[in-house]
Amino acid sequence: MPALPACILNPLRTQFLDLLHTALPPVPDTHPLGCHRPRIPDDVVFDHLISALVLGVGYEKIATDACSATTMRRRRDEWARAGIMAQLHTSVLTAYERLIGLELGHVCIDGCITKAPCGGQCAGRSPVDRGKGGMKRSQVTDGTGVPLAAVPAPANVPDHKLLAASLDNLKDLAPLGGDVTVHLDAGYDYAPCRQELDARGLAASISKRGTPIQVGRRWVVEAANSWMNDFAKLRRCTERTELAVQAYLDLAMAIVTLRALWRRAHKQYRWEGRPRSARLR
C-alpha cells in the first residue's frame, strides 16, 4: 500500500523526476561487460524515501529487494546536495500561486519543537521534554497556512533568533509588497525582532508577553505545524545532518502544499477525469 494517495504521489513523483533529470543527467551504464548490478531506478528510491518520511521508521525496516537502505541514504544525500527537494517545493508553490494564489499580504511564523533522539547537527536539549534531544523548526506560512519555508535548528534555540533566517527564505518568492504583515506570537515580542522587521519594511502583529489569550491570524501556522507533524520522520527525527533534515522538510512542505492545491482546485476548476469527490485517494 503506498504511503500517500495516488492523486498526490503520482504528480509529485512525475515533477520530481523531471527536475532530477534536468539537474542530474541519468548515469550511463558504461561497464564493458555489463555484469555489474544495475542502478536502482530513481522512481523506486523516491517512493521508498516517501515511505521513510511518512512512516518514520528506519531505512532497514522499509528496505526491499528493489532498494536497499544504503541506496536510500546515498541517493537522499545526492539529491539533497543538488537541491532537488527544495526545487520540488518551489515548483509546487509556483503551481499553487498560478492556480489558486498565495496570500502573501499576511505571513505567519512560529517555532515547533519535535523529538530528535539520535542527536545531530539540528538537535539540542529540549526545554519542553526534560532536556532530552529535540529539534526546532521555524515554520513560515502564507495567510492561509500554505507552508513557504522551514528552518531547522536545535530545540534550545529561542524562536526570535530564527526570525531573520526565516524571513531570508522569502526572497525566493515573488517580491513582497509594502503592505505585508508578519504575524508572530509572544516569543517574538523583543526589540531586535521589531528592528529586523522594520529594516525589511514589514509590518508586525506581535502578541504581547504576559497576556494569556490574544486573537489574531496566527492559527494558520499552528495548523501548518500540525500538518507537518503528521510525517513521522519530522515528529521524531532520526537524521543527524542538517542537509538530510532540510531535504525532508522541503519534501514534506511540497506534499502539504500539493494536498492544499488539490482540495482548492477541486472546488474551483473542472478538468477531464476530475473525480466527483474531493477525497484524496
PDB file of C-alpha atoms in Angstrom:
ATOM      1  CA  MET A   1       0.000   0.000   0.000  1.00  0.00           C
ATOM      2  CA  PRO A   2       1.516   3.386  -0.975  1.00  0.00           C
ATOM      3  CA  ALA A   3       2.380   5.845   1.775  1.00  0.00           C
ATOM      4  CA  LEU A   4       0.473   8.636   0.005  1.00  0.00           C
ATOM      5  CA  PRO A   5      -2.735   8.713  -2.063  1.00  0.00           C
ATOM      6  CA  ALA A   6      -2.169   8.239  -5.782  1.00  0.00           C
ATOM      7  CA  CYS A   7      -3.582  11.698  -6.606  1.00  0.00           C
ATOM      8  CA  ILE A   8      -0.707  13.199  -4.561  1.00  0.00           C
ATOM      9  CA  LEU A   9       2.100  10.698  -5.102  1.00  0.00           C
ATOM     10  CA  ASN A  10       1.851  10.348  -8.891  1.00  0.00           C
ATOM     11  CA  PRO A  11       2.112  14.046  -9.871  1.00  0.00           C
ATOM     12  CA  LEU A  12       4.718  14.595  -7.156  1.00  0.00           C
ATOM     13  CA  ARG A  13       6.851  11.754  -8.498  1.00  0.00           C
ATOM     14  CA  THR A  14       6.498  12.947 -12.085  1.00  0.00           C
ATOM     15  CA  GLN A  15       7.556  16.502 -11.232  1.00  0.00           C
ATOM     16  CA  PHE A  16      10.426  15.233  -9.098  1.00  0.00           C
ATOM     17  CA  LEU A  17      11.808  13.067 -11.893  1.00  0.00           C
ATOM     18  CA  ASP A  18      11.589  15.955 -14.362  1.00  0.00           C
ATOM     19  CA  LEU A  19      13.552  18.197 -12.013  1.00  0.00           C
ATOM     20  CA  LEU A  20      16.020  15.435 -11.220  1.00  0.00           C
ATOM     21  CA  HIS A  21      16.825  14.572 -14.822  1.00  0.00           C
ATOM     22  CA  THR A  22      17.278  18.266 -15.611  1.00  0.00           C
ATOM     23  CA  ALA A  23      19.686  18.877 -12.734  1.00  0.00           C
ATOM     24  CA  LEU A  24      21.401  15.483 -12.737  1.00  0.00           C
ATOM     25  CA  PRO A  25      21.511  13.666 -16.091  1.00  0.00           C
ATOM     26  CA  PRO A  26      20.958   9.894 -15.862  1.00  0.00           C
ATOM     27  CA  VAL A  27      24.066   7.880 -15.033  1.00  0.00           C
ATOM     28  CA  PRO A  28      25.076   5.879 -18.141  1.00  0.00           C
ATOM     29  CA  ASP A  29      25.744   2.147 -17.974  1.00  0.00           C
ATOM     30  CA  THR A  30      29.414   2.086 -19.018  1.00  0.00           C
ATOM     31  CA  HIS A  31      30.557  -1.290 -17.700  1.00  0.00           C
ATOM     32  CA  PRO A  32      32.295  -3.080 -20.613  1.00  0.00           C
ATOM     33  CA  LEU A  33      30.854  -6.469 -19.728  1.00  0.00           C
ATOM     34  CA  GLY A  34      27.507  -5.337 -18.383  1.00  0.00           C
ATOM     35  CA  CYS A  35      27.815  -7.754 -15.476  1.00  0.00           C
ATOM     36  CA  HIS A  36      27.590  -5.329 -12.580  1.00  0.00           C
ATOM     37  CA  ARG A  37      24.484  -4.691 -10.502  1.00  0.00           C
ATOM     38  CA  PRO A  38      22.248  -2.205 -12.385  1.00  0.00           C
ATOM     39  CA  ARG A  39      21.476   1.186 -10.851  1.00  0.00           C
ATOM     40  CA  ILE A  40      18.216   1.301  -8.904  1.00  0.00           C
ATOM     41  CA  PRO A  41      15.638   3.447 -10.790  1.00  0.00           C
ATOM     42  CA  ASP A  42      15.113   6.899  -9.312  1.00  0.00           C
ATOM     43  CA  ASP A  43      11.344   6.492  -9.023  1.00  0.00           C
ATOM     44  CA  VAL A  44      11.769   3.371  -6.875  1.00  0.00           C
ATOM     45  CA  VAL A  45      14.133   5.164  -4.497  1.00  0.00           C
ATOM     46  CA  PHE A  46      11.818   8.188  -4.372  1.00  0.00           C
ATOM     47  CA  ASP A  47       8.863   6.027  -3.328  1.00  0.00           C
ATOM     48  CA  HIS A  48      10.971   4.465  -0.567  1.00  0.00           C
ATOM     49  CA  LEU A  49      12.020   7.904   0.730  1.00  0.00           C
ATOM     50  CA  ILE A  50       8.363   8.950   0.779  1.00  0.00           C
ATOM     51  CA  SER A  51       7.640   5.900   2.920  1.00  0.00           C
ATOM     52  CA  ALA A  52      10.515   6.848   5.251  1.00  0.00           C
ATOM     53  CA  LEU A  53       9.120  10.375   5.578  1.00  0.00           C
ATOM     54  CA  VAL A  54       5.535   9.297   6.249  1.00  0.00           C
ATOM     55  CA  LEU A  55       6.203   6.262   8.444  1.00  0.00           C
ATOM     56  CA  GLY A  56       9.345   7.492  10.198  1.00  0.00           C
ATOM     57  CA  VAL A  57      10.858   4.010  10.516  1.00  0.00           C
ATOM     58  CA  GLY A  58      14.499   3.138   9.922  1.00  0.00           C
ATOM     59  CA  TYR A  59      15.725   2.614   6.400  1.00  0.00           C
ATOM     60  CA  GLU A  60      16.396  -1.054   7.116  1.00  0.00           C
ATOM     61  CA  LYS A  61      12.722  -1.530   8.018  1.00  0.00           C
ATOM     62  CA  ILE A  62      11.449  -0.319   4.657  1.00  0.00           C
ATOM     63  CA  ALA A  63      14.286  -1.673   2.512  1.00  0.00           C
ATOM     64  CA  THR A  64      13.231  -4.254  -0.067  1.00  0.00           C
ATOM     65  CA  ASP A  65      14.886  -6.359  -2.728  1.00  0.00           C
ATOM     66  CA  ALA A  66      14.301  -3.458  -5.118  1.00  0.00           C
ATOM     67  CA  CYS A  67      16.030  -0.820  -2.953  1.00  0.00           C
ATOM     68  CA  SER A  68      18.454  -1.249  -0.056  1.00  0.00           C
ATOM     69  CA  ALA A  69      18.908   1.035   2.939  1.00  0.00           C
ATOM     70  CA  THR A  70      22.354   2.079   1.710  1.00  0.00           C
ATOM     71  CA  THR A  71      20.903   3.108  -1.654  1.00  0.00           C
ATOM     72  CA  MET A  72      18.258   5.229   0.067  1.00  0.00           C
ATOM     73  CA  ARG A  73      20.839   7.044   2.187  1.00  0.00           C
ATOM     74  CA  ARG A  74      23.234   7.575  -0.708  1.00  0.00           C
ATOM     75  CA  ARG A  75      20.569   8.804  -3.122  1.00  0.00           C
ATOM     76  CA  ARG A  76      18.994  11.009  -0.405  1.00  0.00           C
ATOM     77  CA  ASP A  77      22.287  12.830   0.140  1.00  0.00           C
ATOM     78  CA  GLU A  78      22.948  13.084  -3.592  1.00  0.00           C
ATOM     79  CA  TRP A  79      19.566  14.702  -4.231  1.00  0.00           C
ATOM     80  CA  ALA A  80      19.823  16.928  -1.170  1.00  0.00           C
ATOM     81  CA  ARG A  81      23.205  18.313  -2.250  1.00  0.00           C
ATOM     82  CA  ALA A  82      21.731  19.095  -5.670  1.00  0.00           C
ATOM     83  CA  GLY A  83      18.785  20.913  -4.042  1.00  0.00           C
ATOM     84  CA  ILE A  84      16.155  18.796  -5.803  1.00  0.00           C
ATOM     85  CA  MET A  85      13.797  18.695  -2.815  1.00  0.00           C
ATOM     86  CA  ALA A  86      13.873  22.489  -2.489  1.00  0.00           C
ATOM     87  CA  GLN A  87      13.192  22.836  -6.222  1.00  0.00           C
ATOM     88  CA  LEU A  88      10.262  20.443  -5.894  1.00  0.00           C
ATOM     89  CA  HIS A  89       8.709  22.559  -3.143  1.00  0.00           C
ATOM     90  CA  THR A  90       9.272  25.713  -5.196  1.00  0.00           C
ATOM     91  CA  SER A  91       7.602  24.177  -8.257  1.00  0.00           C
ATOM     92  CA  VAL A  92       4.545  23.146  -6.223  1.00  0.00           C
ATOM     93  CA  LEU A  93       4.342  26.649  -4.721  1.00  0.00           C
ATOM     94  CA  THR A  94       4.527  28.104  -8.235  1.00  0.00           C
ATOM     95  CA  ALA A  95       1.633  25.899  -9.347  1.00  0.00           C
ATOM     96  CA  TYR A  96      -0.388  26.918  -6.291  1.00  0.00           C
ATOM     97  CA  GLU A  97       0.290  30.593  -6.972  1.00  0.00           C
ATOM     98  CA  ARG A  98      -0.782  30.248 -10.611  1.00  0.00           C
ATOM     99  CA  LEU A  99      -3.979  28.289  -9.952  1.00  0.00           C
ATOM    100  CA  ILE A 100      -5.121  29.476  -6.522  1.00  0.00           C
ATOM    101  CA  GLY A 101      -2.898  32.348  -5.430  1.00  0.00           C
ATOM    102  CA  LEU A 102      -0.780  32.700  -2.306  1.00  0.00           C
ATOM    103  CA  GLU A 103      -1.976  35.161   0.318  1.00  0.00           C
ATOM    104  CA  LEU A 104       1.314  36.987   0.856  1.00  0.00           C
ATOM    105  CA  GLY A 105      -0.277  40.052   2.405  1.00  0.00           C
ATOM    106  CA  HIS A 106      -0.158  38.117   5.687  1.00  0.00           C
ATOM    107  CA  VAL A 107       2.824  35.945   6.634  1.00  0.00           C
ATOM    108  CA  CYS A 108       2.834  33.832   9.804  1.00  0.00           C
ATOM    109  CA  ILE A 109       5.930  32.464  11.559  1.00  0.00           C
ATOM    110  CA  ASP A 110       6.186  30.190  14.566  1.00  0.00           C
ATOM    111  CA  GLY A 111       8.521  27.594  16.035  1.00  0.00           C
ATOM    112  CA  CYS A 112       7.699  23.949  16.666  1.00  0.00           C
ATOM    113  CA  ILE A 113       9.744  21.548  18.815  1.00  0.00           C
ATOM    114  CA  THR A 114       9.868  17.842  17.995  1.00  0.00           C
ATOM    115  CA  LYS A 115      11.967  14.919  19.194  1.00  0.00           C
ATOM    116  CA  ALA A 116      15.487  14.191  17.923  1.00  0.00           C
ATOM    117  CA  PRO A 117      16.644  11.162  19.943  1.00  0.00           C
ATOM    118  CA  CYS A 118      19.694  10.426  17.787  1.00  0.00           C
ATOM    119  CA  GLY A 119      21.280  13.859  18.148  1.00  0.00           C
ATOM    120  CA  GLY A 120      22.995  15.502  15.218  1.00  0.00           C
ATOM    121  CA  GLN A 121      23.533  18.981  13.816  1.00  0.00           C
ATOM    122  CA  CYS A 122      19.907  20.047  14.360  1.00  0.00           C
ATOM    123  CA  ALA A 123      19.478  18.569  17.836  1.00  0.00           C
ATOM    124  CA  GLY A 124      19.761  20.194  21.253  1.00  0.00           C
ATOM    125  CA  ARG A 125      18.397  19.976  24.782  1.00  0.00           C
ATOM    126  CA  SER A 126      14.632  20.351  24.566  1.00  0.00           C
ATOM    127  CA  PRO A 127      13.193  22.846  27.086  1.00  0.00           C
ATOM    128  CA  VAL A 128       9.793  21.120  26.906  1.00  0.00           C
ATOM    129  CA  ASP A 129      10.951  17.496  27.181  1.00  0.00           C
ATOM    130  CA  ARG A 130      13.140  17.345  30.315  1.00  0.00           C
ATOM    131  CA  GLY A 131      16.295  18.217  28.426  1.00  0.00           C
ATOM    132  CA  LYS A 132      16.085  15.307  26.001  1.00  0.00           C
ATOM    133  CA  GLY A 133      17.264  15.679  22.428  1.00  0.00           C
ATOM    134  CA  GLY A 134      14.934  17.822  20.378  1.00  0.00           C
ATOM    135  CA  MET A 135      14.766  19.710  17.091  1.00  0.00           C
ATOM    136  CA  LYS A 136      13.065  23.016  16.377  1.00  0.00           C
ATOM    137  CA  ARG A 137      11.810  24.223  13.035  1.00  0.00           C
ATOM    138  CA  SER A 138      10.830  27.803  12.357  1.00  0.00           C
ATOM    139  CA  GLN A 139       7.783  27.465  10.098  1.00  0.00           C
ATOM    140  CA  VAL A 140       6.757  30.200   7.647  1.00  0.00           C
ATOM    141  CA  THR A 141       3.306  30.163   6.015  1.00  0.00           C
ATOM    142  CA  ASP A 142       1.145  32.476   3.980  1.00  0.00           C
ATOM    143  CA  GLY A 143      -2.149  33.854   5.271  1.00  0.00           C
ATOM    144  CA  THR A 144      -3.986  30.578   4.619  1.00  0.00           C
ATOM    145  CA  GLY A 145      -1.414  28.205   6.140  1.00  0.00           C
ATOM    146  CA  VAL A 146       0.401  27.090   2.976  1.00  0.00           C
ATOM    147  CA  PRO A 147       3.994  26.351   4.093  1.00  0.00           C
ATOM    148  CA  LEU A 148       6.515  28.665   2.436  1.00  0.00           C
ATOM    149  CA  ALA A 149       9.718  27.725   4.254  1.00  0.00           C
ATOM    150  CA  ALA A 150      11.071  25.910   7.303  1.00  0.00           C
ATOM    151  CA  VAL A 151      14.376  26.480   9.084  1.00  0.00           C
ATOM    152  CA  PRO A 152      15.731  23.614  11.265  1.00  0.00           C
ATOM    153  CA  ALA A 153      17.692  24.333  14.445  1.00  0.00           C
ATOM    154  CA  PRO A 154      18.421  22.761  17.851  1.00  0.00           C
ATOM    155  CA  ALA A 155      15.469  22.794  20.238  1.00  0.00           C
ATOM    156  CA  ASN A 156      17.190  25.133  22.714  1.00  0.00           C
ATOM    157  CA  VAL A 157      17.480  27.995  20.194  1.00  0.00           C
ATOM    158  CA  PRO A 158      14.892  30.711  21.011  1.00  0.00           C
ATOM    159  CA  ASP A 159      12.267  31.413  18.367  1.00  0.00           C
ATOM    160  CA  HIS A 160      13.187  35.061  17.938  1.00  0.00           C
ATOM    161  CA  LYS A 161      16.785  34.194  16.980  1.00  0.00           C
ATOM    162  CA  LEU A 162      15.464  32.288  13.931  1.00  0.00           C
ATOM    163  CA  LEU A 163      13.343  35.168  12.648  1.00  0.00           C
ATOM    164  CA  ALA A 164      15.978  36.608  10.300  1.00  0.00           C
ATOM    165  CA  ALA A 165      16.790  33.219   8.788  1.00  0.00           C
ATOM    166  CA  SER A 166      13.080  32.510   8.326  1.00  0.00           C
ATOM    167  CA  LEU A 167      12.481  35.830   6.570  1.00  0.00           C
ATOM    168  CA  ASP A 168      15.513  35.260   4.336  1.00  0.00           C
ATOM    169  CA  ASN A 169      13.742  32.255   2.823  1.00  0.00           C
ATOM    170  CA  LEU A 170      11.022  34.534   1.455  1.00  0.00           C
ATOM    171  CA  LYS A 171      13.454  36.079  -1.031  1.00  0.00           C
ATOM    172  CA  ASP A 172      12.876  33.142  -3.405  1.00  0.00           C
ATOM    173  CA  LEU A 173       9.184  34.059  -3.692  1.00  0.00           C
ATOM    174  CA  ALA A 174       7.710  36.902  -5.701  1.00  0.00           C
ATOM    175  CA  PRO A 175       8.743  40.320  -4.360  1.00  0.00           C
ATOM    176  CA  LEU A 176       6.662  41.113  -1.296  1.00  0.00           C
ATOM    177  CA  GLY A 177       4.668  44.302  -1.382  1.00  0.00           C
ATOM    178  CA  GLY A 178       4.927  47.100   1.130  1.00  0.00           C
ATOM    179  CA  ASP A 179       1.726  46.136   2.937  1.00  0.00           C
ATOM    180  CA  VAL A 180       2.879  42.733   4.216  1.00  0.00           C
ATOM    181  CA  THR A 181       2.063  41.967   7.855  1.00  0.00           C
ATOM    182  CA  VAL A 182       4.064  39.348   9.733  1.00  0.00           C
ATOM    183  CA  HIS A 183       2.064  37.637  12.491  1.00  0.00           C
ATOM    184  CA  LEU A 184       4.096  36.385  15.459  1.00  0.00           C
ATOM    185  CA  ASP A 185       3.426  35.083  18.950  1.00  0.00           C
ATOM    186  CA  ALA A 186       4.742  36.443  22.239  1.00  0.00           C
ATOM    187  CA  GLY A 187       8.053  34.636  21.783  1.00  0.00           C
ATOM    188  CA  TYR A 188       8.980  37.352  19.273  1.00  0.00           C
ATOM    189  CA  ASP A 189       7.977  40.312  21.447  1.00  0.00           C
ATOM    190  CA  TYR A 190      11.508  41.717  21.612  1.00  0.00           C
ATOM    191  CA  ALA A 191      13.092  44.885  20.290  1.00  0.00           C
ATOM    192  CA  PRO A 192      15.554  43.066  17.938  1.00  0.00           C
ATOM    193  CA  CYS A 193      12.623  41.358  16.201  1.00  0.00           C
ATOM    194  CA  ARG A 194      10.817  44.646  15.649  1.00  0.00           C
ATOM    195  CA  GLN A 195      14.033  46.205  14.357  1.00  0.00           C
ATOM    196  CA  GLU A 196      14.546  43.293  11.954  1.00  0.00           C
ATOM    197  CA  LEU A 197      11.023  43.676  10.573  1.00  0.00           C
ATOM    198  CA  ASP A 198      11.368  47.455  10.298  1.00  0.00           C
ATOM    199  CA  ALA A 199      14.635  47.062   8.390  1.00  0.00           C
ATOM    200  CA  ARG A 200      12.851  44.853   5.849  1.00  0.00           C
ATOM    201  CA  GLY A 201       9.871  47.202   5.566  1.00  0.00           C
ATOM    202  CA  LEU A 202       7.435  44.657   7.007  1.00  0.00           C
ATOM    203  CA  ALA A 203       4.567  45.451   9.363  1.00  0.00           C
ATOM    204  CA  ALA A 204       4.342  43.392  12.556  1.00  0.00           C
ATOM    205  CA  SER A 205       1.450  41.930  14.516  1.00  0.00           C
ATOM    206  CA  ILE A 206       3.136  40.511  17.629  1.00  0.00           C
ATOM    207  CA  SER A 207       1.329  39.126  20.659  1.00  0.00           C
ATOM    208  CA  LYS A 208       2.192  40.810  23.924  1.00  0.00           C
ATOM    209  CA  ARG A 209       4.079  38.902  26.598  1.00  0.00           C
ATOM    210  CA  GLY A 210       2.096  38.327  29.757  1.00  0.00           C
ATOM    211  CA  THR A 211      -1.321  38.355  28.081  1.00  0.00           C
ATOM    212  CA  PRO A 212      -2.843  34.837  28.131  1.00  0.00           C
ATOM    213  CA  ILE A 213      -5.349  34.939  25.247  1.00  0.00           C
ATOM    214  CA  GLN A 214      -4.878  37.083  22.159  1.00  0.00           C
ATOM    215  CA  VAL A 215      -6.914  36.743  18.989  1.00  0.00           C
ATOM    216  CA  GLY A 216      -5.044  37.040  15.707  1.00  0.00           C
ATOM    217  CA  ARG A 217      -4.225  35.287  12.443  1.00  0.00           C
ATOM    218  CA  ARG A 218      -1.502  33.070  13.885  1.00  0.00           C
ATOM    219  CA  TRP A 219      -3.718  29.993  13.988  1.00  0.00           C
ATOM    220  CA  VAL A 220      -2.880  29.107  10.369  1.00  0.00           C
ATOM    221  CA  VAL A 221       0.778  28.461  11.176  1.00  0.00           C
ATOM    222  CA  GLU A 222      -0.309  26.290  14.103  1.00  0.00           C
ATOM    223  CA  ALA A 223      -2.381  24.271  11.649  1.00  0.00           C
ATOM    224  CA  ALA A 224       0.616  24.008   9.311  1.00  0.00           C
ATOM    225  CA  ASN A 225       2.767  22.729  12.187  1.00  0.00           C
ATOM    226  CA  SER A 226       0.140  20.075  12.855  1.00  0.00           C
ATOM    227  CA  TRP A 227       0.126  19.030   9.191  1.00  0.00           C
ATOM    228  CA  MET A 228       3.911  18.811   9.160  1.00  0.00           C
ATOM    229  CA  ASN A 229       3.883  16.707  12.328  1.00  0.00           C
ATOM    230  CA  ASP A 230       1.732  14.161  10.517  1.00  0.00           C
ATOM    231  CA  PHE A 231       5.025  12.973   8.981  1.00  0.00           C
ATOM    232  CA  ALA A 232       6.649  10.657  11.498  1.00  0.00           C
ATOM    233  CA  LYS A 233      10.151  11.415  10.219  1.00  0.00           C
ATOM    234  CA  LEU A 234       9.681  15.040  11.319  1.00  0.00           C
ATOM    235  CA  ARG A 235       7.768  14.238  14.501  1.00  0.00           C
ATOM    236  CA  ARG A 236      10.647  12.049  15.693  1.00  0.00           C
ATOM    237  CA  CYS A 237      13.643  12.975  13.581  1.00  0.00           C
ATOM    238  CA  THR A 238      16.488  10.459  13.477  1.00  0.00           C
ATOM    239  CA  GLU A 239      18.563  12.219  10.813  1.00  0.00           C
ATOM    240  CA  ARG A 240      21.906  13.541  12.028  1.00  0.00           C
ATOM    241  CA  THR A 241      22.855  16.001   9.275  1.00  0.00           C
ATOM    242  CA  GLU A 242      21.196  19.341   8.569  1.00  0.00           C
ATOM    243  CA  LEU A 243      21.316  18.518   4.860  1.00  0.00           C
ATOM    244  CA  ALA A 244      19.060  15.474   5.289  1.00  0.00           C
ATOM    245  CA  VAL A 245      16.732  17.243   7.729  1.00  0.00           C
ATOM    246  CA  GLN A 246      16.229  20.175   5.339  1.00  0.00           C
ATOM    247  CA  ALA A 247      15.605  17.788   2.444  1.00  0.00           C
ATOM    248  CA  TYR A 248      12.825  16.035   4.358  1.00  0.00           C
ATOM    249  CA  LEU A 249      11.361  19.389   5.429  1.00  0.00           C
ATOM    250  CA  ASP A 250      11.235  20.537   1.800  1.00  0.00           C
ATOM    251  CA  LEU A 251       9.659  17.259   0.712  1.00  0.00           C
ATOM    252  CA  ALA A 252       7.037  17.445   3.463  1.00  0.00           C
ATOM    253  CA  MET A 253       6.180  21.069   2.587  1.00  0.00           C
ATOM    254  CA  ALA A 254       5.776  20.063  -1.064  1.00  0.00           C
ATOM    255  CA  ILE A 255       3.312  17.342  -0.068  1.00  0.00           C
ATOM    256  CA  VAL A 256       1.313  19.645   2.220  1.00  0.00           C
ATOM    257  CA  THR A 257       1.166  22.336  -0.472  1.00  0.00           C
ATOM    258  CA  LEU A 258       0.128  19.873  -3.173  1.00  0.00           C
ATOM    259  CA  ARG A 259      -2.592  18.497  -0.899  1.00  0.00           C
ATOM    260  CA  ALA A 260      -3.915  22.023  -0.337  1.00  0.00           C
ATOM    261  CA  LEU A 261      -3.752  22.678  -4.087  1.00  0.00           C
ATOM    262  CA  TRP A 262      -5.740  19.519  -4.828  1.00  0.00           C
ATOM    263  CA  ARG A 263      -8.522  20.410  -2.432  1.00  0.00           C
ATOM    264  CA  ARG A 264      -8.787  24.042  -3.507  1.00  0.00           C
ATOM    265  CA  ALA A 265      -8.574  23.227  -7.222  1.00  0.00           C
ATOM    266  CA  HIS A 266     -11.289  20.570  -6.912  1.00  0.00           C
ATOM    267  CA  LYS A 267     -13.703  23.286  -5.773  1.00  0.00           C
ATOM    268  CA  GLN A 268     -12.727  25.927  -8.322  1.00  0.00           C
ATOM    269  CA  TYR A 269     -11.879  24.032 -11.529  1.00  0.00           C
ATOM    270  CA  ARG A 270     -13.218  21.316 -13.784  1.00  0.00           C
ATOM    271  CA  TRP A 271     -10.986  19.053 -15.863  1.00  0.00           C
ATOM    272  CA  GLU A 272     -11.183  15.801 -17.754  1.00  0.00           C
ATOM    273  CA  GLY A 273     -11.050  12.864 -15.394  1.00  0.00           C
ATOM    274  CA  ARG A 274     -11.800  15.015 -12.340  1.00  0.00           C
ATOM    275  CA  PRO A 275     -13.178  12.780  -9.555  1.00  0.00           C
ATOM    276  CA  ARG A 276     -16.592  13.666  -8.235  1.00  0.00           C
ATOM    277  CA  SER A 277     -15.351  13.613  -4.642  1.00  0.00           C
ATOM    278  CA  ALA A 278     -12.567  15.782  -3.229  1.00  0.00           C
ATOM    279  CA  ARG A 279     -11.441  12.865  -1.069  1.00  0.00           C
ATOM    280  CA  LEU A 280      -7.766  12.054  -1.525  1.00  0.00           C
ATOM    281  CA  ARG A 281      -7.407   8.550  -2.907  1.00  0.00           C
TER     282      ARG A 281
END
